[in-house]
Amino acid sequence: MTEELSLEARILKFFKEFRDEHDRLKYVEMINALPALEDKVVKIDFNDLFYYERELAQELTENPFEFIDAAKTAVIEVLKVERPLDVMHISKDHIYVAVSGEEPGYPVRLRSISSKYIGKLITVQGLLVKVTQIFSVPVKAVYECNVCGAEIVVERRNISEKMSKPSCPEHRRASCKLVKEKTLFTDIQYARIQERPDELPPGQIPRFIDVIFEKPMVDKAYPGDFVKVIGVLDIRQRQRRDRLEYDFILVGNYVESREKEAFEVVITREEEEEIKRVAREPGFYDKLIRSFAPSIYGYNEIKEALLLSLIGGEDKELRDGTKIRGKIHILLVGDPGLAKSQLLKYAAYIAPKGIYTSGRGSTAAGLTAAVIKEPGGGMSLEAGAVVLADMGVCAIDEIDKMRNEDRVALHEAMEQMTVSISKGGIIATLNARTTIIAAANPVDGIFNPYKPLVANINLPVTLISRFDLIHTIRDELSEERDRRLTEHMILARESDIPYEDTFDTTFMRKFIAYARRLNVKMTREASDLLQEYFINMRRQASMTEDVSSIPITPRQFEALIRLAEASARAHLRTKVTEEDARIAINQMNLYLRQAAMDMTTKQVDVTQIMTGTPARKASKTSTVLSIIRDLVNEKDGEAVNEEDIVDTVIRKTHIKNRDEIMEIIDKLKQNGVIYEPMPGFYKPVHSK
Ligand code: ADP
Ligand code: MG
């Protein structure tokens, strides 16, 4: 019987008869409300349609444009009955029929889009990477013949259709002009959606498709969002020199931003049980660290830091509304060739929504976001790696090479967890709840321990200070270490031998995803320990003769809390224990000792990292003194030759004048800081 009815009549019947689970005439109610709405959207749930009449749903999938057009007419028919007065002011052109639901039409992966879906309704999912500004285009254009003034109406059925200027039937050679007052315009916007980094086959370039949205679907989602788009696959002509080519384009019908959690790593019940069981075994935490990039030899503390960063602390909202980040940002600085890049790649590989990129970023958008001139005219807003990795981890290699625009935006991303952009008429704030793991090469190519950390990194201090931990990696000459390192590298290359007593990457990925979801609570014991550490460091600072030397700031205290929380999660504990506090303190100590050590005074000095100028200004005198100390220590406490001192100072520091160095040595002797046990040999009075 349904065969005899027109498509429009069948849809009308569906609107009038469909009852939802509360037995309500859902669509009649929806249509009834339209006259009062600015955007007159009728949202058809594909599942309702399927449930009501399977063939009707099929009709929508196979002939979406016809279906939607018929549905608009049906909406008007319902209005004629329900709202006879209002319907006089409403035409089909005002109605927007959207199709929603789990996966309406054909669910298609971006990788599988092909010509066979042209003209069909499909559902695709992916990362929105770019949106253009909004354009105005005619949908029903009225032209006027320049000769006789006759009106010619040109309509397009869908917004991807080309609309060309008509010619007057009477005066074919005369030109026509658009009558703007009589033309119906609509807003459109182009967007690009791309495969998510975590669904990419290894080594593949992400596939993408351009989507065209029409009001009211413009500006419904922003770059960095995971979206589900329901639309009709179409083709767009491209002129490439002498041949014709067609691009796929999706005529967007409906867009929905999805909760990022929906894409989290799936963990089955059995897997959860397994994770919990394994975590109870003794030595679990150490095994976890051992399993982090097992092909890389050594660096246990750095691996621990990266692991804690991938897991992270808890984001919090304080009672006064202040948002506190739980993300742990880590920076590795060090000599080239020491596996920094390898560690970063591994971290991005096992992290949820991990992206590995270089400081320059891999697209025109750079690291954060950019407003870009489109080749065809107009502007677009494109998201960079840090925004695309929202809710995940972004590993930025050679961060010191990043572009200036990114430097500014990264400050905001690392603390406020957003990226704001306002350029070329596009104003937007994008989410960037991203953990940053970065690596930088030293300014001089090799780390100079006699220069403050900031002087070794080509990054603004304001940015450096936003990292919770900074670990320096230095190329140490040790035959013993070299032997074990090379042995390890040889073994690592024999692919059939698994790494001894480690978890595989699948387990690591699942474990990290699982641990990230745990809620943890600070205990009194743990917070006492952290507090005590913090207060002690501050007290030590105030006891040194130099009051301005503050070894630790509240920023580090926040970092300590985050690290302790991450440690608790890594142990699958819901409470932060004293052990977690100790792990956090150990990491902080390592960082402060390596990175913040003022080599001239051997004092830990965080202000040096935070402000760029050592609180105790590194005088030439203390530089020379520290060189003498180092040399004496190397010789197990024996006095050192004046010549050696001078040579070393010239080689390692910025003091290059021989006479000046001799003068300083003299002064140190006169002041009783060093003494001369034999002529020409010196030793500090207080050895450290
Ligand atoms: P960086 O980024 O620090 O300049 P890379 O990550 O490019 O260094 O490392 C250079 C090469 O040396 C890589 O192939 C890496 O695997 C190897 N390598 C360096 N240090 C180690 C190590 N400790 N264990 C194993 N391989 C290492
Ligand atoms: Mg590198």
Short mmCIF file of N, CA and C and ligand atoms in Angstrom, two decimals, residues 335-342 344-345 356 397-398 439 441, ligand 2:
data_model
loop_
_atom_site.label_atom_id
_atom_site.label_comp_id
_atom_site.label_asym_id
_atom_site.label_seq_id
_atom_site.Cartn_x
_atom_site.Cartn_y
_atom_site.Cartn_z
N ASP A 335 72.23 17.35 24.83
CA ASP A 335 73.14 17.17 23.71
C ASP A 335 72.49 16.35 22.62
N PRO A 336 72.87 16.58 21.38
CA PRO A 336 72.26 15.84 20.28
C PRO A 336 72.64 14.36 20.29
N GLY A 337 71.79 13.56 19.70
CA GLY A 337 72.09 12.14 19.52
C GLY A 337 71.89 11.30 20.75
N LEU A 338 71.17 11.81 21.74
CA LEU A 338 71.00 11.06 22.98
C LEU A 338 69.58 10.52 23.14
N ALA A 339 68.91 10.29 22.04
CA ALA A 339 67.60 9.61 22.04
C ALA A 339 66.44 10.46 22.54
N LYS A 340 66.61 11.78 22.56
CA LYS A 340 65.48 12.62 22.95
C LYS A 340 64.30 12.41 22.00
N SER A 341 64.59 12.47 20.71
CA SER A 341 63.51 12.31 19.72
C SER A 341 62.86 10.94 19.84
N GLN A 342 63.68 9.94 20.09
CA GLN A 342 63.15 8.58 20.21
C GLN A 342 62.20 8.47 21.40
N LEU A 344 60.49 10.84 22.75
CA LEU A 344 59.27 11.59 22.44
C LEU A 344 58.34 10.79 21.52
N LYS A 345 58.94 10.17 20.51
CA LYS A 345 58.13 9.39 19.57
C LYS A 345 57.44 8.25 20.28
N TYR A 356 52.95 13.38 17.51
CA TYR A 356 54.35 13.76 17.51
C TYR A 356 54.55 14.79 16.41
N ASP A 397 59.01 18.00 19.25
CA ASP A 397 60.45 17.85 19.14
C ASP A 397 61.03 19.18 18.65
N GLU A 398 62.24 19.48 19.06
CA GLU A 398 62.92 20.71 18.64
C GLU A 398 62.00 21.91 18.81
N ALA A 439 61.13 18.58 23.50
CA ALA A 439 62.58 18.43 23.56
C ALA A 439 63.22 19.62 22.87
N ASN A 441 67.19 21.30 21.69
CA ASN A 441 68.64 21.17 21.62
C ASN A 441 69.25 22.43 22.21
MG MG B 2 66.25 14.95 17.93
#
